[in-house]
mmCIF file of C-alpha atoms in Angstrom:
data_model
loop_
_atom_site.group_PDB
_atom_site.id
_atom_site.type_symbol
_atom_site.label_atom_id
_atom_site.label_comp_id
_atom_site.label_asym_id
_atom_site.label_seq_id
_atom_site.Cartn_x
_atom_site.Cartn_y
_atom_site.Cartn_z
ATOM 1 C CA UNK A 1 -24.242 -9.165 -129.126
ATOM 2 C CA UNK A 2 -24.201 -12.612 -127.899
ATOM 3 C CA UNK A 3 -27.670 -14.433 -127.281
ATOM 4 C CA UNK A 4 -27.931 -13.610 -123.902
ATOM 5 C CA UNK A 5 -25.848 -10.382 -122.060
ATOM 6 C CA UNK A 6 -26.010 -8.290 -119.261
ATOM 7 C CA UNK A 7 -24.428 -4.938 -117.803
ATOM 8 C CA UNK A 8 -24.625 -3.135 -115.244
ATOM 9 C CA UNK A 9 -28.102 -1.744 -116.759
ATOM 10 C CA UNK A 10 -29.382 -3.902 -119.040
ATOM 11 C CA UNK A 11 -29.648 -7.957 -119.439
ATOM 12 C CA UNK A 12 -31.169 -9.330 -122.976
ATOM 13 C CA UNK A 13 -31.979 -13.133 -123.784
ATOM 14 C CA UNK A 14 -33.141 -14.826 -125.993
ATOM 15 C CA UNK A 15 -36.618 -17.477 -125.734
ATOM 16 C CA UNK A 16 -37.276 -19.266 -128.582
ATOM 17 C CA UNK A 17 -37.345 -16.040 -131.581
ATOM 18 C CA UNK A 18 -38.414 -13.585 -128.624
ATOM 19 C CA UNK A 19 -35.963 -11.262 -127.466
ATOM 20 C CA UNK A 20 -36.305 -10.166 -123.942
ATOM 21 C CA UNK A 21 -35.075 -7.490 -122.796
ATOM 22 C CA UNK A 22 -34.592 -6.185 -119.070
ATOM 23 C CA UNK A 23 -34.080 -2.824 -117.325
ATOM 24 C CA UNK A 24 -31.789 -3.986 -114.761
ATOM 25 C CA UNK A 25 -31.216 -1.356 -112.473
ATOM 26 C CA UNK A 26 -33.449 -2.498 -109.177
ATOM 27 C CA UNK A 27 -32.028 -0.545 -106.746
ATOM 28 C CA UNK A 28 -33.086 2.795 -108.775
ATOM 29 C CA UNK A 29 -36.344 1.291 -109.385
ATOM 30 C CA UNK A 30 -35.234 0.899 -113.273
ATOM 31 C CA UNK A 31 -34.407 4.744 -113.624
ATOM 32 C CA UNK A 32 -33.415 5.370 -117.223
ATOM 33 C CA UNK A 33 -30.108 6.490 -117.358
ATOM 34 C CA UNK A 34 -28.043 6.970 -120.676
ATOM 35 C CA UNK A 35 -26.539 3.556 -120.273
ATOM 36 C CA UNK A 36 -29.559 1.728 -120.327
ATOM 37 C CA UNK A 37 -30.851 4.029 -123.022
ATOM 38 C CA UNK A 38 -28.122 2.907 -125.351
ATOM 39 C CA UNK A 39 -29.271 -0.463 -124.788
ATOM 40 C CA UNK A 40 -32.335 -0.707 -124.985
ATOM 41 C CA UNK A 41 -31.479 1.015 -128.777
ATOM 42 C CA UNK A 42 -29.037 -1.614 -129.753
ATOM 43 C CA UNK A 43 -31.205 -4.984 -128.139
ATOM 44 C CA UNK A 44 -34.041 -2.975 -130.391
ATOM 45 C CA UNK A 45 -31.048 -2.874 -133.258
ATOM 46 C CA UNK A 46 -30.542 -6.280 -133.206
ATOM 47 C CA UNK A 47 -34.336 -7.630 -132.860
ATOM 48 C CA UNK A 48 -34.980 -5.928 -136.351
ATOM 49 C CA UNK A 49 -31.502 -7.497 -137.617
ATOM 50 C CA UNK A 50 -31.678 -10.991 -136.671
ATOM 51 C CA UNK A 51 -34.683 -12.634 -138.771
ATOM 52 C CA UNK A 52 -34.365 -15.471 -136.187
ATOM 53 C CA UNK A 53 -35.589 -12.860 -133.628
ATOM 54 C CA UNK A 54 -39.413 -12.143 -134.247
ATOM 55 C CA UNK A 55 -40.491 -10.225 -131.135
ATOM 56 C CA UNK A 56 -38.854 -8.247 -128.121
ATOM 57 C CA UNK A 57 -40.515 -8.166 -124.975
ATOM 58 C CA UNK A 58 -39.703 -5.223 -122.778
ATOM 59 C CA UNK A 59 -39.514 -5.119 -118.812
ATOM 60 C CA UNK A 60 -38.055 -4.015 -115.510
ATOM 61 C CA UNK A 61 -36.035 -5.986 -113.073
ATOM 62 C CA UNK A 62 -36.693 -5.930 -109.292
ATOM 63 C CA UNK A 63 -40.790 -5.817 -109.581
ATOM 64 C CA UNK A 64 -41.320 -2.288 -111.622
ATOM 65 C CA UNK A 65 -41.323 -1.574 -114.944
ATOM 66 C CA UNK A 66 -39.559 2.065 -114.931
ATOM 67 C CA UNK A 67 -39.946 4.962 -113.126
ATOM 68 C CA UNK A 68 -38.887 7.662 -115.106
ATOM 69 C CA UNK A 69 -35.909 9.728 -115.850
ATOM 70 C CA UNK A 70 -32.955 8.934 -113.509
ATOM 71 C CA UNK A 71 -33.407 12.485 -111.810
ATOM 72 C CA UNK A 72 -29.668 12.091 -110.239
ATOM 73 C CA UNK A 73 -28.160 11.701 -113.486
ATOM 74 C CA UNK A 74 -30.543 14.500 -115.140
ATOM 75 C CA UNK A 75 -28.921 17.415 -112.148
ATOM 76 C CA UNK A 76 -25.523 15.895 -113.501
ATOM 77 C CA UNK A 77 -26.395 16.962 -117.031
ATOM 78 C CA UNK A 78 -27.032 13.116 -118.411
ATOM 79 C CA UNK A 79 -29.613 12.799 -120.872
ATOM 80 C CA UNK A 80 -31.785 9.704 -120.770
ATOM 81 C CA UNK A 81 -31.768 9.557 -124.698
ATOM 82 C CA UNK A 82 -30.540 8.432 -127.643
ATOM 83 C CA UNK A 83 -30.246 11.033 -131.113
ATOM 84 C CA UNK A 84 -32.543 9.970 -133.139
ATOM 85 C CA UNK A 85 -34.316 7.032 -131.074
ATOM 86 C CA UNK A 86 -35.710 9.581 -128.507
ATOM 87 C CA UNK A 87 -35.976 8.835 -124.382
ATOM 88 C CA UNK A 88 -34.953 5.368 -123.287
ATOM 89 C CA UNK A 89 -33.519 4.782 -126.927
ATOM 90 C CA UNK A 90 -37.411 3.817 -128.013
ATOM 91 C CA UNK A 91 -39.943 6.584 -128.164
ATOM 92 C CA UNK A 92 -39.123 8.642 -131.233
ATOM 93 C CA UNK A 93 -38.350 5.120 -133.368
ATOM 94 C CA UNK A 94 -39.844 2.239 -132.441
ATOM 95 C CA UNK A 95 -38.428 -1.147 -133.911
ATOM 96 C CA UNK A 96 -40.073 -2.429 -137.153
ATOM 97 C CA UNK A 97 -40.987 -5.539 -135.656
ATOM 98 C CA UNK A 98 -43.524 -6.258 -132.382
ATOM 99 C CA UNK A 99 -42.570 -5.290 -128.965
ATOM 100 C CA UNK A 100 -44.464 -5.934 -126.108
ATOM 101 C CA UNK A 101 -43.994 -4.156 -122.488
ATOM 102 C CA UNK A 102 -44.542 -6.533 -119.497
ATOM 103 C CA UNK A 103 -45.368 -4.217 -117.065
ATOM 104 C CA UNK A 104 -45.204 -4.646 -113.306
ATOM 105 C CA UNK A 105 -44.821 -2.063 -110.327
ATOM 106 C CA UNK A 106 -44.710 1.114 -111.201
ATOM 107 C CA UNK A 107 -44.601 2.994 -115.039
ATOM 108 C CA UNK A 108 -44.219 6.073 -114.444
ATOM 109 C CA UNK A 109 -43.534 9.593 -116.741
ATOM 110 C CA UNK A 110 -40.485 8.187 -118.941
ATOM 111 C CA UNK A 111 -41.571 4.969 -118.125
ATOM 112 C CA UNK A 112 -45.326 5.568 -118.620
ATOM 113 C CA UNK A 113 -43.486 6.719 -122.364
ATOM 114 C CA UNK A 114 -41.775 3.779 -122.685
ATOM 115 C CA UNK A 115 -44.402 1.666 -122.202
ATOM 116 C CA UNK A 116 -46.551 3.379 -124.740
ATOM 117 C CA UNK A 117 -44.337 3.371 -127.113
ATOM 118 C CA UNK A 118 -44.443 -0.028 -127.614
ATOM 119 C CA UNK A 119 -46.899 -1.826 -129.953
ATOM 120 C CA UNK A 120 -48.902 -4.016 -126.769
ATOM 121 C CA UNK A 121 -48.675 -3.989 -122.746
ATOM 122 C CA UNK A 122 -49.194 -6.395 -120.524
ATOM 123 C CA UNK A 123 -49.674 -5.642 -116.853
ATOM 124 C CA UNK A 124 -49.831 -7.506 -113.578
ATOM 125 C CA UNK A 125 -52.798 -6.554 -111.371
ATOM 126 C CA UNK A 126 -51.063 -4.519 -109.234
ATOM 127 C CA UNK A 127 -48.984 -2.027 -111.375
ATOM 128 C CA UNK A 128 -49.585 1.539 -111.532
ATOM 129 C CA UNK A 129 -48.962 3.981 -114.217
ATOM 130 C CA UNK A 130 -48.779 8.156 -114.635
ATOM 131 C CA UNK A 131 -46.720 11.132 -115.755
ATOM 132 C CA UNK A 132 -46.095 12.805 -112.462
ATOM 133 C CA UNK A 133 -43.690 15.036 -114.136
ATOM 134 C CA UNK A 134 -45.623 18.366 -113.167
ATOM 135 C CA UNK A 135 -45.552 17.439 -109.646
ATOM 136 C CA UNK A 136 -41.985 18.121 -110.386
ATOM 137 C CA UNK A 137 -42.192 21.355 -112.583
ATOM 138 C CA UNK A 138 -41.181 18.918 -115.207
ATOM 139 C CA UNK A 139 -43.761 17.826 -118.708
ATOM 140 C CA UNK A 140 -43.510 14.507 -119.939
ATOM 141 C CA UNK A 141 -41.984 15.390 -123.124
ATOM 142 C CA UNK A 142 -41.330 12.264 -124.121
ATOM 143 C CA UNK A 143 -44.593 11.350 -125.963
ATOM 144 C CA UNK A 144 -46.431 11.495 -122.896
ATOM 145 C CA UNK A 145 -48.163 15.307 -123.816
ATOM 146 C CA UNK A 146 -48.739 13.934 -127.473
ATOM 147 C CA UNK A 147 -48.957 10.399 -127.936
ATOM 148 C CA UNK A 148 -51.191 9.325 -124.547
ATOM 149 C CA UNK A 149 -54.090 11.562 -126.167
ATOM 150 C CA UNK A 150 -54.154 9.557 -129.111
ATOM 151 C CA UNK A 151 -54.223 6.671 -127.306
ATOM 152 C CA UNK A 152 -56.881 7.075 -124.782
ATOM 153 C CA UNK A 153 -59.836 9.566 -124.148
ATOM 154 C CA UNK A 154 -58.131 13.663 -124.212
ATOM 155 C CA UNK A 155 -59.805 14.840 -121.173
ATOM 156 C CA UNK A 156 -58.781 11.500 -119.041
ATOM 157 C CA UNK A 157 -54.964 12.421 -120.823
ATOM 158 C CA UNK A 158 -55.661 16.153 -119.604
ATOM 159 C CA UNK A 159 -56.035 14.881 -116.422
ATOM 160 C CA UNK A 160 -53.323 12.785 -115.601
ATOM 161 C CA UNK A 161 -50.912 15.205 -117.137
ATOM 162 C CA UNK A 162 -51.938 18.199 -114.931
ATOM 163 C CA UNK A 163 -52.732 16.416 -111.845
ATOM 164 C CA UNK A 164 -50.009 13.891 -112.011
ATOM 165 C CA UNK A 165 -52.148 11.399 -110.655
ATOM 166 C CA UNK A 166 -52.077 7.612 -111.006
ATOM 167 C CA UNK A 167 -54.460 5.076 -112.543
ATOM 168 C CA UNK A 168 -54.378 1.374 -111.543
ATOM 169 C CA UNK A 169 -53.791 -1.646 -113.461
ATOM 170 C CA UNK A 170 -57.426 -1.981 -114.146
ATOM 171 C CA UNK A 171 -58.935 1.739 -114.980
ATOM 172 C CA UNK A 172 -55.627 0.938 -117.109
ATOM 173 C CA UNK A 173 -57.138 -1.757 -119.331
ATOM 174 C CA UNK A 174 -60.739 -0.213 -119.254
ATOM 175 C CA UNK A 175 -59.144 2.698 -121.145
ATOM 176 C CA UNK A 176 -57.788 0.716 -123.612
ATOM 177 C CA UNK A 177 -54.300 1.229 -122.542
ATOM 178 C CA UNK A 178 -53.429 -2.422 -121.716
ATOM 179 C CA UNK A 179 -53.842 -5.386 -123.769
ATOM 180 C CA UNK A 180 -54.146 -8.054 -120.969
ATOM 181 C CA UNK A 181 -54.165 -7.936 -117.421
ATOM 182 C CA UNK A 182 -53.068 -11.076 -115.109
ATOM 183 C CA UNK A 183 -52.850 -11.784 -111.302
ATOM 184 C CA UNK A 184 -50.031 -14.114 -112.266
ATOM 185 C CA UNK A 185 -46.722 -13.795 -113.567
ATOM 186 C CA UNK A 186 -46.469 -10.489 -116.006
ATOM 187 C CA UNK A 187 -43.669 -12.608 -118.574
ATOM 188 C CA UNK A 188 -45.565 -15.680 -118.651
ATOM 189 C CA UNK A 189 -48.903 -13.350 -119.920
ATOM 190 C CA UNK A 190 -46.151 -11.593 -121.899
ATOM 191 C CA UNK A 191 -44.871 -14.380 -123.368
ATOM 192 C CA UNK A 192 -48.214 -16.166 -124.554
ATOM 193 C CA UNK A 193 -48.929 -12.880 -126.245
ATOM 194 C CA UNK A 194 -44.912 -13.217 -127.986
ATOM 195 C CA UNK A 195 -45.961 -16.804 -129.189
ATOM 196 C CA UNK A 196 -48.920 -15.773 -130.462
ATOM 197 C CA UNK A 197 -47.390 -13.270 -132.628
ATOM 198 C CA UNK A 198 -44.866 -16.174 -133.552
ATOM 199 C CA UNK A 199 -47.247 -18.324 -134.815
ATOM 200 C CA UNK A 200 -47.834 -16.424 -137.713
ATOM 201 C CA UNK A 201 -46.281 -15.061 -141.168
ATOM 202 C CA UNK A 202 -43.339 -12.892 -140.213
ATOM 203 C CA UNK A 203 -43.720 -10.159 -143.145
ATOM 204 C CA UNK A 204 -47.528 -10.243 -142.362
ATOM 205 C CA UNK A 205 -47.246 -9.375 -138.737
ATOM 206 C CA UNK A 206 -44.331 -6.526 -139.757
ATOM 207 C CA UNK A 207 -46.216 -5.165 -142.587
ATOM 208 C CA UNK A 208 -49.399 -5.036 -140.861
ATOM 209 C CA UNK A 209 -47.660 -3.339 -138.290
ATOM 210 C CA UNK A 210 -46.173 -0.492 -140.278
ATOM 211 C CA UNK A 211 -49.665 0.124 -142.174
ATOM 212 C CA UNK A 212 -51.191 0.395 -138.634
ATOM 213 C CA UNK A 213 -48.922 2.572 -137.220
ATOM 214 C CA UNK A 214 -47.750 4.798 -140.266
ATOM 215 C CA UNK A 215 -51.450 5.162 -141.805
ATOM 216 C CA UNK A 216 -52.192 7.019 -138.799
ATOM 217 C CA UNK A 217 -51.076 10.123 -140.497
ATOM 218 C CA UNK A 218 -51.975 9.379 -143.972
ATOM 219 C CA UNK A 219 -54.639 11.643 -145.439
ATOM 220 C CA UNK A 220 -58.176 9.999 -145.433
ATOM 221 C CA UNK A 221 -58.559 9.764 -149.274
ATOM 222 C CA UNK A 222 -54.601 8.513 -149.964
ATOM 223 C CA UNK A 223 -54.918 5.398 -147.266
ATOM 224 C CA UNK A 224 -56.131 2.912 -149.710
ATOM 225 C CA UNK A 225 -53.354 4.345 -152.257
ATOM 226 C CA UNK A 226 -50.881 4.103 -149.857
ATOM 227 C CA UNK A 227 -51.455 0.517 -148.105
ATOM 228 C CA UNK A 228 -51.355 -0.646 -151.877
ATOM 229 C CA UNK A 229 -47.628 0.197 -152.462
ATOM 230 C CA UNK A 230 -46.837 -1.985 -149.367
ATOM 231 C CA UNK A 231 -49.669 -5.397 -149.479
ATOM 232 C CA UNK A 232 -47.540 -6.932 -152.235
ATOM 233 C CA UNK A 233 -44.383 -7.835 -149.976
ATOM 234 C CA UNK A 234 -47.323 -9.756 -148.615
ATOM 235 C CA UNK A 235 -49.089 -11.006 -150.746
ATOM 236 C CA UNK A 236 -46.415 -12.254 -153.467
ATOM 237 C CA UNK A 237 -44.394 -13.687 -150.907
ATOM 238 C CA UNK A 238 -43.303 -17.558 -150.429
ATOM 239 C CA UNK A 239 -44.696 -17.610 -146.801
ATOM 240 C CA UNK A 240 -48.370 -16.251 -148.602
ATOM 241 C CA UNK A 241 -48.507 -19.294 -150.362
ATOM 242 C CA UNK A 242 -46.975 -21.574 -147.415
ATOM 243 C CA UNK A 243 -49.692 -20.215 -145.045
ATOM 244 C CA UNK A 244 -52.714 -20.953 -147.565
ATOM 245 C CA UNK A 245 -51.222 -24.276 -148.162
ATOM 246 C CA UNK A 246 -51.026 -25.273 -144.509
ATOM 247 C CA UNK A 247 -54.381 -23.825 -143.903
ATOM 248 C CA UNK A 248 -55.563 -26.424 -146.846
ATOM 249 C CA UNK A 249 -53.519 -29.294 -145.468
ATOM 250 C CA UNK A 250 -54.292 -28.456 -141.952
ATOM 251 C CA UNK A 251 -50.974 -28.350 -140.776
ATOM 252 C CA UNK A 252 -49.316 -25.259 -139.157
ATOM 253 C CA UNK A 253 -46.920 -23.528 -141.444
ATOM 254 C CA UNK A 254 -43.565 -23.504 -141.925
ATOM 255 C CA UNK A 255 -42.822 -19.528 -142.345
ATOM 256 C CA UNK A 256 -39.518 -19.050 -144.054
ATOM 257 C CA UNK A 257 -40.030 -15.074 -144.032
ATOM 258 C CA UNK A 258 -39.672 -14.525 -147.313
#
């Protein structure tokens, strides 16, 4: 894939080590169709591939985020997925390192999935989120009945689920289900947040990652066991000593990734 592409659905680029990648499908308010799927699995492909790359930032084209399954496509049999990688190519394996969702407009049932699938959002003022699906006589199958309960409070999950209501930008953040919230531009918040990841030790910010998101399910009294067998990729690693030698020379660090 060359630095920056685009189709029909999808447009990546790259902005100094963050990949950014773009739902580009406007007129459909960024309906996720199979197409787009499959992209969104191979930009995430090559973001854990390329060490130059360190984090992917995920967002919509047109002013909205994603609005859900492309219902069109679904009556014509499509499926919005990809084996293994789940709706939208992201929710059942999320890349190993950082992505971010910039959210604006709307993110909505497969979108409202996508969006929490990812490891931080970022959301202009005026976005709205939900998983409408039951208005419908569709679920949100796509983590939205399992994952948005562990991720805010289970009755407030219970509720948007069966009423297939909406929450605002701000009730959004309040929950805890957005990082940062701005009035201004959603991918220049996004992007601070990228280069602030940046800044530091690559195999730090991915193994930190993995303990935080696999130690979910680890049993209480194997945690400590567990985190042990992956610290020392840390710890014994080149950029380890790099980043206690800038601290000492106050300098920033030169991270290799190794």
């Amino acid at each position: 894939m060359a630095e920056n592409s685009t189709t029909e659905e999808l447009t990546t680029r790259v902005d100094d080590g963050v990949l950014i990648i773009t739902i580009n499908r406007p007129d459909a308010r960024n309906a996720m169709n199979k197409a787009a799927a499959e992209g969104i699995a191979a930009a995430l492909d090559r973001l854990d591939s390329e060490d130059d790359l360190r984090v992917a930032i995920l967002t919509g084209a047109g002013g909205t985020f994603c609005s859900g399954m492309d219902l069109k496509g679904f009556l014509r049999g499509e499926s919005p997925s990809v084996e293994g990688r789940g709706f939208g190519g992201l929710t059942e394996k999320k890349p190993v390192k950082p992505l971010i969702a910039a959210v604006e407009g709307y993110a909505l049932a497969g979108g409202l999935e996508l969006m929490i699938a990812c490891d931080l959002v970022v959301a202009h003022s005026g976005a709205k989120f939900g998983i409408p699906e039951a208005k419908r006589g569709l679920a949100a199958a796509a983590g939205g009945l399992m994952v948005l309960p562990d991720l805010i409070p289970h009755k407030v999950a219970m509720e948007l689920a069966l009423t297939g209501d909406f929450i605002d930008a701000q009730r959004a953040y309040d929950l805890g289900l957005v990082n940062r919230v701005t009035d201004g531009s959603v991918m220049d918040a996004a992007m601070e947040l990228a280069r602030s990841i940046t800044a530091n030790g690559p195999i730090a910010v991915r193994v930190s990652k993995q303990i935080m998101d696999e130690s979910r399910s680890w049993p209480r009294d194997e945690r400590y066991t567990r985190q042990a067998k992956l610290l020392p990729e840390v710890f014994m690693s080149p950029d380890a000593q790099e980043g206690s030698k800038a601290f000492a020379e106050k300098r920033k660090p030169n991270w290799t990734g190794k």
